[in-house]
Coordinates of C-alpha atoms and ligand atoms in Angstrom, one line a residue:
M1 CA 34.4 -5.4 -23.0
N2 CA 34.1 -7.8 -20.0
Q3 CA 31.4 -10.5 -20.4
T4 CA 29.1 -10.8 -17.4
W5 CA 25.8 -12.6 -16.7
W6 CA 23.9 -9.4 -16.1
K7 CA 24.8 -8.1 -19.6
Q8 CA 23.5 -11.3 -21.1
S9 CA 20.3 -11.3 -19.0
V10 CA 16.7 -10.2 -19.6
V11 CA 14.9 -8.9 -16.5
Y12 CA 11.2 -9.2 -15.7
Q13 CA 9.7 -6.6 -13.3
I14 CA 7.0 -7.6 -10.9
Y15 CA 4.8 -5.1 -9.2
P16 CA 3.6 -7.4 -6.5
R17 CA 0.4 -5.7 -5.6
S18 CA -1.0 -6.1 -9.1
F19 CA 0.6 -9.4 -10.2
M20 CA -1.3 -12.4 -8.7
D21 CA -3.5 -12.7 -5.6
S22 CA -3.4 -16.2 -3.9
N23 CA -5.7 -15.6 -0.9
G24 CA -8.6 -13.6 -2.3
D25 CA -8.0 -10.4 -0.4
G26 CA -7.7 -8.5 -3.7
I27 CA -4.0 -7.7 -3.3
G28 CA -1.3 -9.6 -5.2
D29 CA 1.1 -11.5 -2.9
L30 CA 4.2 -13.7 -2.7
Q31 CA 2.4 -17.0 -3.0
G32 CA 0.7 -15.6 -6.1
I33 CA 4.1 -14.8 -7.6
I34 CA 5.3 -18.3 -6.8
S35 CA 2.4 -19.8 -8.6
K36 CA 3.4 -17.9 -11.8
L37 CA 7.2 -18.6 -11.8
D38 CA 6.9 -21.1 -14.6
Y39 CA 5.1 -18.5 -16.7
I40 CA 8.0 -16.2 -16.3
K41 CA 10.6 -18.9 -16.8
N42 CA 9.0 -20.0 -20.0
L43 CA 9.4 -16.5 -21.4
G44 CA 13.2 -17.0 -21.1
I45 CA 13.7 -14.6 -18.3
N46 CA 17.0 -14.7 -16.3
V47 CA 16.4 -12.2 -13.6
I48 CA 13.3 -11.1 -11.7
W49 CA 13.1 -7.6 -10.2
L50 CA 10.6 -7.4 -7.4
S51 CA 9.2 -3.9 -6.6
P52 CA 9.1 -3.4 -2.8
V53 CA 7.6 -6.1 -0.6
Y54 CA 8.8 -4.7 2.7
K55 CA 6.7 -3.5 5.6
S56 CA 5.0 -0.3 4.6
P57 CA 1.9 1.8 5.3
N58 CA 1.5 2.0 1.5
D59 CA 1.3 5.7 1.0
D60 CA 3.2 5.1 -2.2
N61 CA 2.5 1.3 -2.6
G62 CA 5.6 0.1 -0.7
Y63 CA 8.0 2.8 -1.8
D64 CA 7.5 4.1 1.7
I65 CA 9.2 1.5 3.9
S66 CA 8.7 1.2 7.6
D67 CA 10.8 -1.9 8.1
Y68 CA 13.5 -2.8 5.6
Q69 CA 14.0 -6.2 7.1
D70 CA 10.4 -7.5 7.2
I71 CA 7.7 -8.4 4.7
M72 CA 4.4 -6.5 4.2
D73 CA 1.6 -8.4 5.8
E74 CA -0.6 -8.2 2.8
F75 CA 2.1 -9.9 0.7
G76 CA 2.9 -12.8 3.1
T77 CA 5.7 -13.6 5.5
M78 CA 9.4 -13.9 5.4
K79 CA 8.9 -17.7 5.0
D80 CA 7.0 -17.0 1.8
W81 CA 9.7 -14.8 0.6
E82 CA 12.4 -17.4 1.3
E83 CA 10.3 -19.9 -0.6
L84 CA 10.0 -17.5 -3.5
L85 CA 13.8 -17.0 -3.6
A86 CA 14.5 -20.7 -3.4
K87 CA 12.0 -21.4 -6.2
I88 CA 13.4 -18.7 -8.4
H89 CA 16.9 -20.1 -7.9
K90 CA 15.6 -23.7 -8.5
R91 CA 14.4 -22.5 -11.9
G92 CA 17.9 -21.1 -12.7
M93 CA 16.7 -17.5 -12.4
K94 CA 17.9 -14.7 -10.2
L95 CA 16.2 -12.2 -7.9
I96 CA 16.9 -8.5 -7.5
M97 CA 15.2 -6.6 -4.8
D98 CA 14.1 -2.9 -4.8
L99 CA 16.2 -0.8 -2.6
V100 CA 14.5 2.4 -1.5
I101 CA 17.1 4.3 0.5
N102 CA 16.6 7.9 -0.5
H103 CA 13.8 8.0 1.9
S104 CA 11.9 5.8 4.4
S105 CA 8.4 5.9 5.6
D106 CA 7.5 8.4 8.4
E107 CA 6.4 5.2 10.2
H108 CA 9.9 3.8 10.2
S109 CA 11.2 3.5 13.8
W110 CA 14.1 5.8 12.9
F111 CA 11.8 8.6 12.0
V112 CA 9.4 7.9 14.9
E113 CA 12.5 8.5 17.1
A114 CA 13.9 11.4 15.1
R115 CA 10.9 13.5 15.3
K116 CA 10.7 13.2 19.1
S117 CA 13.4 15.8 19.9
K118 CA 16.3 17.7 18.4
D119 CA 18.8 15.7 20.4
N120 CA 17.3 12.3 19.7
P121 CA 20.1 9.9 18.5
Y122 CA 18.1 9.4 15.2
R123 CA 17.5 13.1 14.6
D124 CA 20.3 13.3 12.0
Y125 CA 19.1 10.3 10.1
Y126 CA 16.8 12.8 8.4
I127 CA 17.1 16.3 7.0
W128 CA 15.7 19.0 9.3
R129 CA 15.8 22.8 8.9
P130 CA 14.2 25.7 10.8
A131 CA 11.7 28.0 9.0
K132 CA 13.2 30.7 6.8
D133 CA 11.4 34.1 6.7
D134 CA 8.3 32.4 8.3
R135 CA 8.0 29.9 5.5
E136 CA 9.6 26.6 4.3
P137 CA 13.4 26.4 4.4
T138 CA 13.5 26.4 0.6
N139 CA 11.0 26.9 -2.1
W140 CA 11.4 23.3 -3.5
Y141 CA 8.4 21.4 -4.6
S142 CA 7.9 17.7 -3.9
N143 CA 7.9 15.4 -6.9
F144 CA 4.3 14.5 -5.9
G145 CA 3.2 18.1 -5.7
G146 CA 3.1 20.8 -2.9
S147 CA 6.1 21.8 -0.8
A148 CA 9.0 19.4 -0.3
W149 CA 9.0 20.4 3.4
E150 CA 6.7 19.4 6.1
Y151 CA 6.4 21.3 9.4
D152 CA 6.8 19.3 12.5
A153 CA 5.3 21.1 15.5
T154 CA 7.0 19.0 18.2
T155 CA 10.4 20.5 17.5
N156 CA 9.3 23.5 15.5
E157 CA 11.4 22.5 12.4
Y158 CA 10.7 21.2 8.9
Y159 CA 11.8 17.9 7.4
L160 CA 12.6 17.3 3.7
H161 CA 10.5 14.9 1.6
L162 CA 11.2 14.9 -2.1
F163 CA 8.2 12.6 -2.5
S164 CA 5.1 12.4 -0.2
K165 CA 5.2 13.8 3.3
K166 CA 5.1 10.2 4.5
Q167 CA 8.4 9.7 2.7
P168 CA 11.0 11.7 4.7
D169 CA 14.4 11.9 3.0
L170 CA 17.3 10.1 4.7
N171 CA 20.4 12.1 5.5
W172 CA 23.3 10.5 3.7
R173 CA 25.7 13.1 5.1
N174 CA 25.4 11.1 8.4
P175 CA 28.0 8.2 8.4
K176 CA 25.9 6.3 10.9
L177 CA 22.9 6.3 8.6
R178 CA 25.1 5.0 5.8
Q179 CA 26.4 2.2 7.9
E180 CA 22.9 1.1 8.9
V181 CA 21.9 1.0 5.3
Y182 CA 25.0 -1.0 4.3
E183 CA 24.3 -3.5 7.1
M184 CA 20.8 -3.9 5.9
M185 CA 22.0 -4.5 2.3
K186 CA 24.4 -7.1 3.5
W187 CA 21.6 -8.8 5.4
W188 CA 19.6 -9.3 2.2
L189 CA 22.6 -10.3 0.2
D190 CA 23.5 -12.9 2.8
K191 CA 20.1 -14.3 2.3
G192 CA 21.1 -15.0 -1.2
I193 CA 19.6 -12.3 -3.4
D194 CA 21.3 -11.4 -6.6
G195 CA 21.3 -7.7 -6.6
F196 CA 19.4 -4.5 -6.2
R197 CA 17.3 -2.0 -8.2
M198 CA 18.0 1.3 -6.4
D199 CA 15.2 3.8 -6.2
V200 CA 16.1 7.4 -7.2
I201 CA 19.6 6.6 -6.1
N202 CA 21.1 9.8 -7.7
F203 CA 19.0 11.9 -5.3
I204 CA 20.7 10.7 -2.1
S205 CA 23.4 13.4 -1.9
K206 CA 22.1 16.8 -0.8
P207 CA 24.3 19.8 -0.4
E208 CA 25.0 20.9 3.1
I209 CA 23.5 24.4 2.4
L210 CA 20.2 24.1 0.7
Q211 CA 19.3 27.0 -1.6
D212 CA 16.1 28.1 -3.4
G213 CA 15.3 26.9 -6.9
E214 CA 14.6 29.4 -9.6
P215 CA 11.0 30.6 -9.1
K216 CA 8.5 30.3 -12.0
P217 CA 6.0 33.1 -12.5
G218 CA 2.7 32.3 -10.8
K219 CA 4.0 29.2 -9.1
K220 CA 4.4 28.9 -5.4
Y221 CA 7.1 26.3 -5.5
A222 CA 10.1 25.7 -7.7
S223 CA 12.3 22.8 -8.7
G224 CA 15.2 22.0 -6.4
S225 CA 16.4 19.2 -8.6
K226 CA 19.6 20.8 -9.8
F227 CA 20.7 20.8 -6.1
Y228 CA 19.8 17.2 -5.2
R229 CA 20.1 15.3 -8.5
N230 CA 23.6 13.8 -8.9
G231 CA 24.5 15.9 -5.8
P232 CA 28.0 16.7 -4.5
N233 CA 29.0 13.4 -2.8
I234 CA 27.0 11.0 -5.0
H235 CA 30.0 9.2 -6.5
D236 CA 31.7 9.0 -3.1
Y237 CA 28.6 7.4 -1.5
L238 CA 28.3 4.9 -4.3
Q239 CA 31.9 4.0 -4.3
E240 CA 31.8 3.5 -0.5
M241 CA 28.7 1.3 -0.9
N242 CA 30.4 -0.7 -3.6
H243 CA 33.6 -1.1 -1.5
Q244 CA 31.8 -1.9 1.8
V245 CA 29.0 -4.0 0.4
L246 CA 28.6 -4.9 -3.2
S247 CA 32.2 -5.8 -4.1
A248 CA 32.0 -8.9 -1.9
Y249 CA 29.1 -10.4 -3.9
D250 CA 28.5 -11.4 -7.5
V251 CA 25.4 -9.3 -8.0
M252 CA 23.9 -6.9 -10.4
T253 CA 22.9 -3.3 -9.6
V254 CA 20.7 -0.9 -11.5
G255 CA 20.3 2.7 -10.3
E256 CA 17.1 4.6 -11.1
M257 CA 18.3 8.1 -12.0
P258 CA 15.9 10.8 -13.1
G259 CA 17.9 13.6 -14.7
V260 CA 21.0 11.5 -15.5
T261 CA 22.9 12.4 -18.7
P262 CA 24.9 10.0 -20.8
E263 CA 28.2 11.6 -19.5
L264 CA 27.1 11.0 -15.9
A265 CA 25.8 7.5 -16.6
R266 CA 29.2 6.7 -17.9
L267 CA 30.7 7.7 -14.6
Y268 CA 28.2 5.7 -12.7
T269 CA 28.6 2.6 -14.7
E270 CA 32.2 2.4 -15.9
E271 CA 33.5 -0.8 -14.4
S272 CA 36.8 0.5 -13.2
R273 CA 35.1 3.2 -11.1
K274 CA 33.2 0.6 -9.0
E275 CA 29.9 2.2 -8.6
L276 CA 26.9 0.5 -10.3
N277 CA 26.4 -1.8 -13.3
M278 CA 23.8 0.2 -15.1
V279 CA 21.2 3.0 -14.6
F280 CA 17.7 3.7 -15.6
Q281 CA 17.8 6.9 -17.5
F282 CA 14.7 9.0 -18.3
E283 CA 15.4 11.1 -21.3
H284 CA 13.5 8.9 -23.7
M285 CA 10.5 8.8 -21.3
G286 CA 10.4 12.6 -21.4
L287 CA 10.2 13.1 -25.2
D288 CA 6.5 13.2 -25.1
N289 CA 6.4 15.9 -22.3
G290 CA 5.5 19.4 -23.2
P291 CA 7.3 22.4 -21.7
Y292 CA 5.4 22.1 -18.5
G293 CA 6.4 18.5 -17.8
K294 CA 4.9 15.1 -17.8
W295 CA 1.2 16.1 -17.6
D296 CA 1.6 18.5 -20.5
L297 CA 0.9 16.3 -23.4
K298 CA 2.9 16.2 -26.6
R299 CA 3.1 13.7 -29.4
L300 CA 6.4 11.8 -29.6
D301 CA 8.4 12.7 -32.7
L302 CA 10.2 9.6 -33.9
L303 CA 13.3 11.7 -34.9
D304 CA 13.7 12.7 -31.3
L305 CA 13.5 9.1 -30.1
K306 CA 16.1 8.0 -32.7
L307 CA 18.5 10.7 -31.7
N308 CA 18.1 10.1 -28.1
L309 CA 18.4 6.3 -27.9
T310 CA 21.3 6.5 -30.3
K311 CA 23.1 9.1 -28.1
W312 CA 22.7 6.6 -25.2
Q313 CA 23.8 3.6 -27.3
K314 CA 26.9 5.4 -28.4
A315 CA 27.8 7.0 -25.1
L316 CA 28.0 3.6 -23.3
E317 CA 29.2 1.6 -26.3
D318 CA 32.6 0.7 -24.9
K319 CA 32.5 1.8 -21.3
G320 CA 29.5 1.4 -19.0
W321 CA 26.3 -0.3 -19.8
N322 CA 22.7 0.6 -20.8
S323 CA 19.4 -0.7 -19.4
L324 CA 16.7 -0.9 -22.0
Y325 CA 13.1 -0.2 -21.1
F326 CA 9.8 1.3 -22.4
N327 CA 7.6 0.2 -19.5
N328 CA 7.7 0.1 -15.7
H329 CA 5.3 0.7 -12.8
D330 CA 5.7 4.5 -13.2
Q331 CA 5.1 4.7 -17.0
P332 CA 2.0 4.3 -19.1
R333 CA 1.8 1.2 -21.3
S334 CA 4.1 1.6 -24.2
V335 CA 1.7 0.0 -26.8
S336 CA -0.8 2.8 -25.9
R337 CA 1.8 5.5 -25.7
F338 CA 4.0 4.9 -28.7
G339 CA 2.1 2.2 -30.7
N340 CA -1.5 1.7 -31.6
D341 CA -3.5 -0.1 -29.0
K342 CA -6.5 -0.6 -31.2
E343 CA -6.2 -1.8 -34.8
Y344 CA -2.5 -2.6 -34.7
R345 CA -2.1 -3.6 -31.0
V346 CA -0.3 -6.8 -31.8
E347 CA 1.9 -5.5 -34.6
S348 CA 2.9 -2.4 -32.8
A349 CA 3.6 -4.1 -29.5
K350 CA 5.9 -6.5 -31.3
M351 CA 7.6 -3.7 -33.2
L352 CA 8.3 -1.8 -30.0
A353 CA 9.7 -5.0 -28.5
T354 CA 11.9 -5.6 -31.5
L355 CA 13.3 -2.1 -31.4
L356 CA 14.2 -2.3 -27.8
H357 CA 15.4 -5.9 -27.5
M358 CA 17.8 -5.7 -30.4
M359 CA 19.7 -2.8 -28.8
K360 CA 22.8 -3.0 -26.7
G361 CA 22.1 -3.2 -23.0
T362 CA 20.0 -5.3 -20.6
P363 CA 16.3 -5.4 -21.6
Y364 CA 13.6 -5.1 -19.0
V365 CA 10.1 -6.5 -19.5
Y366 CA 7.4 -5.1 -17.2
Q367 CA 4.5 -7.4 -16.2
G368 CA 1.8 -7.5 -18.8
E369 CA 4.0 -5.9 -21.5
E370 CA 4.6 -9.4 -22.9
I371 CA 0.9 -9.8 -23.6
G372 CA 0.4 -6.3 -24.9
M373 CA -1.6 -4.8 -21.9
T374 CA -2.9 -1.3 -22.6
N375 CA -3.6 1.9 -20.7
I376 CA -6.8 2.3 -18.6
Q377 CA -9.5 5.0 -18.6
F378 CA -11.6 5.1 -15.4
E379 CA -14.4 7.6 -15.6
S380 CA -14.1 8.6 -12.0
I381 CA -11.1 9.9 -10.2
N382 CA -12.2 7.7 -7.3
D383 CA -11.2 4.5 -9.2
Y384 CA -7.6 5.7 -9.3
R385 CA -5.2 4.7 -6.5
D386 CA -2.0 6.5 -7.2
I387 CA -1.0 9.2 -4.8
E388 CA 0.7 11.2 -7.6
I389 CA -2.5 11.1 -9.7
H390 CA -4.6 12.2 -6.8
N391 CA -2.3 15.1 -5.8
F392 CA -2.2 16.2 -9.4
Y393 CA -6.0 16.1 -9.7
R394 CA -6.5 18.1 -6.5
E395 CA -4.0 20.8 -7.4
Q396 CA -5.4 21.2 -10.9
K397 CA -8.9 21.4 -9.6
E398 CA -7.7 24.2 -7.2
E399 CA -6.3 26.0 -10.2
G400 CA -9.7 25.8 -11.9
I401 CA -8.6 23.5 -14.7
P402 CA -11.6 21.7 -16.4
E403 CA -12.2 18.1 -15.4
E404 CA -11.8 16.8 -19.0
K405 CA -8.4 18.3 -19.4
I406 CA -7.2 16.9 -16.1
M407 CA -8.6 13.4 -16.9
E408 CA -7.0 13.5 -20.4
S409 CA -3.6 13.9 -18.8
I410 CA -4.3 11.2 -16.4
Y411 CA -5.4 8.9 -19.2
V412 CA -2.3 9.4 -21.1
K413 CA 0.4 9.7 -18.4
G414 CA -1.0 8.4 -15.1
R415 CA 1.0 5.7 -13.3
D416 CA -2.1 3.6 -12.7
N417 CA -2.1 2.8 -16.4
S418 CA 0.6 0.2 -15.7
R419 CA -0.7 -0.8 -12.3
T420 CA -4.1 -2.4 -13.2
P421 CA -4.1 -6.1 -12.2
M422 CA -2.3 -8.5 -14.5
Q423 CA -4.7 -10.1 -16.9
W424 CA -4.3 -13.9 -16.6
N425 CA -7.4 -15.2 -18.2
S426 CA -11.0 -14.3 -19.2
S427 CA -12.6 -15.3 -15.9
T428 CA -13.9 -12.8 -13.3
N429 CA -11.2 -10.2 -12.4
A430 CA -9.0 -11.5 -15.2
G431 CA -8.1 -14.4 -12.9
F432 CA -6.0 -12.0 -10.8
S433 CA -8.1 -12.4 -7.6
T434 CA -11.3 -14.1 -6.4
G435 CA -11.9 -11.1 -4.1
T436 CA -12.4 -7.5 -5.0
P437 CA -9.2 -6.2 -6.6
W438 CA -7.5 -3.2 -4.9
M439 CA -7.7 -1.5 -8.3
K440 CA -10.3 -2.3 -11.0
V441 CA -9.1 -4.6 -13.8
N442 CA -8.9 -3.2 -17.3
P443 CA -12.2 -4.4 -18.9
N444 CA -10.4 -5.5 -22.0
Y445 CA -9.1 -8.6 -20.1
T446 CA -11.6 -10.8 -22.0
E447 CA -9.6 -10.2 -25.1
I448 CA -6.2 -9.5 -23.7
N449 CA -5.0 -12.1 -21.3
A450 CA -2.1 -14.5 -20.7
E451 CA -4.1 -17.7 -21.2
Q452 CA -5.0 -16.6 -24.8
E453 CA -1.5 -15.5 -25.5
L454 CA -0.1 -18.9 -24.5
T455 CA -2.5 -20.7 -26.8
K456 CA -2.0 -18.5 -29.9
Q457 CA 1.0 -19.4 -32.0
N458 CA 1.6 -15.8 -33.2
S459 CA 0.9 -14.0 -29.9
I460 CA 2.9 -11.2 -28.4
Y461 CA 4.0 -13.5 -25.6
H462 CA 5.5 -16.0 -28.1
Y463 CA 7.2 -13.1 -30.0
Y464 CA 8.9 -12.0 -26.7
C465 CA 10.0 -15.6 -26.1
K466 CA 11.6 -15.6 -29.5
L467 CA 13.3 -12.2 -29.1
I468 CA 14.7 -13.3 -25.7
Q469 CA 15.9 -16.5 -27.2
L470 CA 17.7 -14.7 -30.0
R471 CA 19.7 -12.7 -27.5
K472 CA 20.8 -16.0 -26.0
D473 CA 21.7 -17.4 -29.4
H474 CA 23.5 -14.5 -30.9
E475 CA 26.4 -12.8 -29.2
I476 CA 26.1 -9.9 -31.6
I477 CA 22.8 -8.8 -29.9
V478 CA 24.5 -8.6 -26.5
Y479 CA 28.0 -7.3 -27.4
G480 CA 27.9 -5.9 -31.0
G481 CA 28.5 -2.2 -31.8
Y482 CA 25.5 0.0 -32.7
D483 CA 24.9 2.5 -35.5
L484 CA 21.8 4.3 -36.6
L485 CA 20.8 4.0 -40.2
N486 CA 18.7 6.3 -42.4
E487 CA 18.9 8.9 -39.6
D488 CA 16.4 11.4 -41.1
H489 CA 13.6 9.0 -42.1
P490 CA 10.6 10.3 -40.2
E491 CA 8.8 7.0 -39.9
I492 CA 11.4 4.2 -39.9
F493 CA 13.7 3.5 -37.0
S494 CA 16.5 1.3 -38.4
Y495 CA 19.9 0.5 -37.0
K496 CA 22.7 -2.0 -37.4
R497 CA 24.7 -3.9 -34.9
T498 CA 28.1 -5.3 -35.8
L499 CA 30.4 -7.9 -34.4
R500 CA 33.3 -9.4 -36.3
N501 CA 32.0 -10.4 -39.8
Q502 CA 28.4 -10.2 -38.8
T503 CA 25.8 -7.4 -39.1
L504 CA 22.4 -7.4 -37.5
L505 CA 20.0 -5.2 -39.4
V506 CA 17.0 -4.0 -37.5
I507 CA 14.1 -2.3 -39.4
C508 CA 11.1 -0.9 -37.6
N509 CA 8.2 1.0 -39.1
F510 CA 7.1 3.2 -36.2
Y511 CA 3.7 4.2 -37.7
E512 CA 0.8 2.9 -39.7
N513 CA 1.8 4.3 -43.0
E514 CA 3.6 2.0 -45.5
P515 CA 7.0 3.6 -46.1
V516 CA 9.8 2.2 -48.2
F517 CA 13.0 1.1 -46.5
K518 CA 16.1 1.7 -48.6
L519 CA 19.1 -0.4 -47.8
P520 CA 22.0 2.0 -47.2
D521 CA 25.1 1.6 -49.5
S522 CA 27.3 1.1 -46.5
I523 CA 25.7 -2.3 -45.9
Q524 CA 27.5 -5.0 -47.8
Y525 CA 26.8 -8.7 -47.3
K526 CA 27.2 -12.1 -48.7
S527 CA 24.1 -13.7 -47.2
A528 CA 21.2 -12.6 -45.2
N529 CA 18.9 -14.5 -42.8
L530 CA 15.6 -13.2 -41.5
L531 CA 15.8 -13.8 -37.8
I532 CA 12.4 -12.5 -36.8
S533 CA 9.5 -10.5 -38.2
N534 CA 6.1 -9.4 -36.9
Y535 CA 4.3 -10.3 -40.1
E536 CA 3.8 -13.6 -41.8
R537 CA 4.8 -12.7 -45.3
G538 CA 5.8 -15.0 -48.1
E539 CA 8.6 -12.8 -49.6
V540 CA 11.1 -11.9 -47.0
S541 CA 14.5 -11.8 -48.7
L542 CA 16.5 -8.7 -48.2
G543 CA 16.7 -6.4 -51.3
E544 CA 17.6 -2.9 -52.1
Q545 CA 14.2 -1.8 -51.0
I546 CA 11.5 -3.1 -48.7
N547 CA 7.9 -1.9 -48.8
L548 CA 7.0 -2.0 -45.1
L549 CA 3.5 -2.8 -43.7
P550 CA 2.0 -0.8 -40.8
Y551 CA 4.3 -1.2 -37.7
E552 CA 6.3 -3.8 -39.5
A553 CA 9.5 -5.0 -37.9
R554 CA 12.2 -7.2 -39.3
V555 CA 15.6 -8.3 -38.1
Y556 CA 18.2 -9.8 -40.5
L557 CA 21.5 -11.3 -39.7
L558 CA 24.0 -10.6 -42.4
F559 CA 27.3 -12.4 -43.0
G560 CA 30.1 -10.6 -44.7
E561 CA 33.6 -11.7 -45.8
Ligands
NOJ1 C1 10.6 5.9 -8.0 C2 9.7 4.8 -8.0 O1 9.8 4.0 -9.1 C3 8.3 5.3 -7.8 O2 7.3 4.4 -8.0 C4 8.2 6.0 -6.4 O3 7.0 6.6 -6.3 C5 9.3 7.0 -6.2 N1 10.6 6.6 -6.7 C6 9.5 7.3 -4.8 O4 10.1 6.2 -4.1

């Protein structure tokens, strides 16, 4: 396997709106990020992924871009951005930008033009269709609820929007649109950035003829995802993009891909195919979804997680590459979701980090994860900011679902769980802003904040530092093979990594019981070193059996012949 810098990196994701406000307007900004670069650097981070900072009316917090080559006023100026890039580079880190090219904002000049008339030169930059049988062109629902089509009276046609109606989908069948996008990408790359995280990039290829999705009883709209996810020309577009743009730069790319399978991920990331470096897959994020999707709550079964992550580890073991994540700006906080954010918050946050960071792939840390930030529960829907949450709430209300049931889903799965302001210290507004934050801070900031984490020797933050350093010190963590151990154990997730005569043994107790880990016969070794553990215990040598404490995690490095 080729060795590359992005395989050896750990990425830190910043959601700028909620990271650090420098000017007291309640909204995080670029100067705020600059003021915290040493904090990120000290964690051992190599690459920063910046969620969108482009001009945007903020219908979806910057994922609706009205100018790809300018900075959102609330975040600062292009000069601030240039300073940010220079200061990231000065610290030996890299910067990847979010690239949102499945859709733009309806306020982008292309769309403003496109909707003027059917023969406007920009018309074909978007996807337009006439009504079918007096209703929408297809029965597809939007990922944010309601129809995926919006009627536009000026030209008496509908345009497609897989997300909000202020996010019209771009028409990738149009070569002119593709060229514009490629030029824009080059413009950023020439400014010196180090790559892109590509938003729902496997949605960009739509079939020429759009068909109805399979209707569900009692539902007005149906999923069209089988037609637009991993669509007919997706590999051609990515290869064209790689050929015309990416191949000229030493950069990293990660494609966000809902609905991607391991087989497809291999096609997207196998180096010889020249598409992307890695993808964000979602299968493990769906294991606590009930049959009706994300808002339908179900408890995660550890056996499902083991099988799923193992499937991904094995599928991309020799060809392609995995990204590793439990958190991002769209997901609830992992310590609340998979751990125990009360009695065992520290232990379970460290256990989850161990499980993820010792796997093969590039790990991603989402702001606040490194200090064990937790989910939020606002009493009133009015305190929530996310468009997806509000659309869900409204639709559920219309269907007569009781308030408590709706709020319960929002508490567990809502995206605002991860978007409350970063908790820097115990002063007003968690030190995030001197003004009124755009979204309320989590009241637990007096106990959970970065300042405390930095002072405490055994903090989650310092544990992350150690995990990240281990990856730098031990090639086996980056490049070693992976095998699941004790496959059927319902409470312990254990696996081994192997490289030459070394074995890395990773043991994670996923729950608060105290199960016994039994060393499989297949593991033979001459000496064993404990590399990291989330408990301070006197006796740590490796034996035939280990009595694990709640959420205990241990990693041993074993040497064989
Ligand atoms: C995925 C992004 O991560 C999410 O935040 C956004 O709402 C959608 N794509 C639409 O851009």
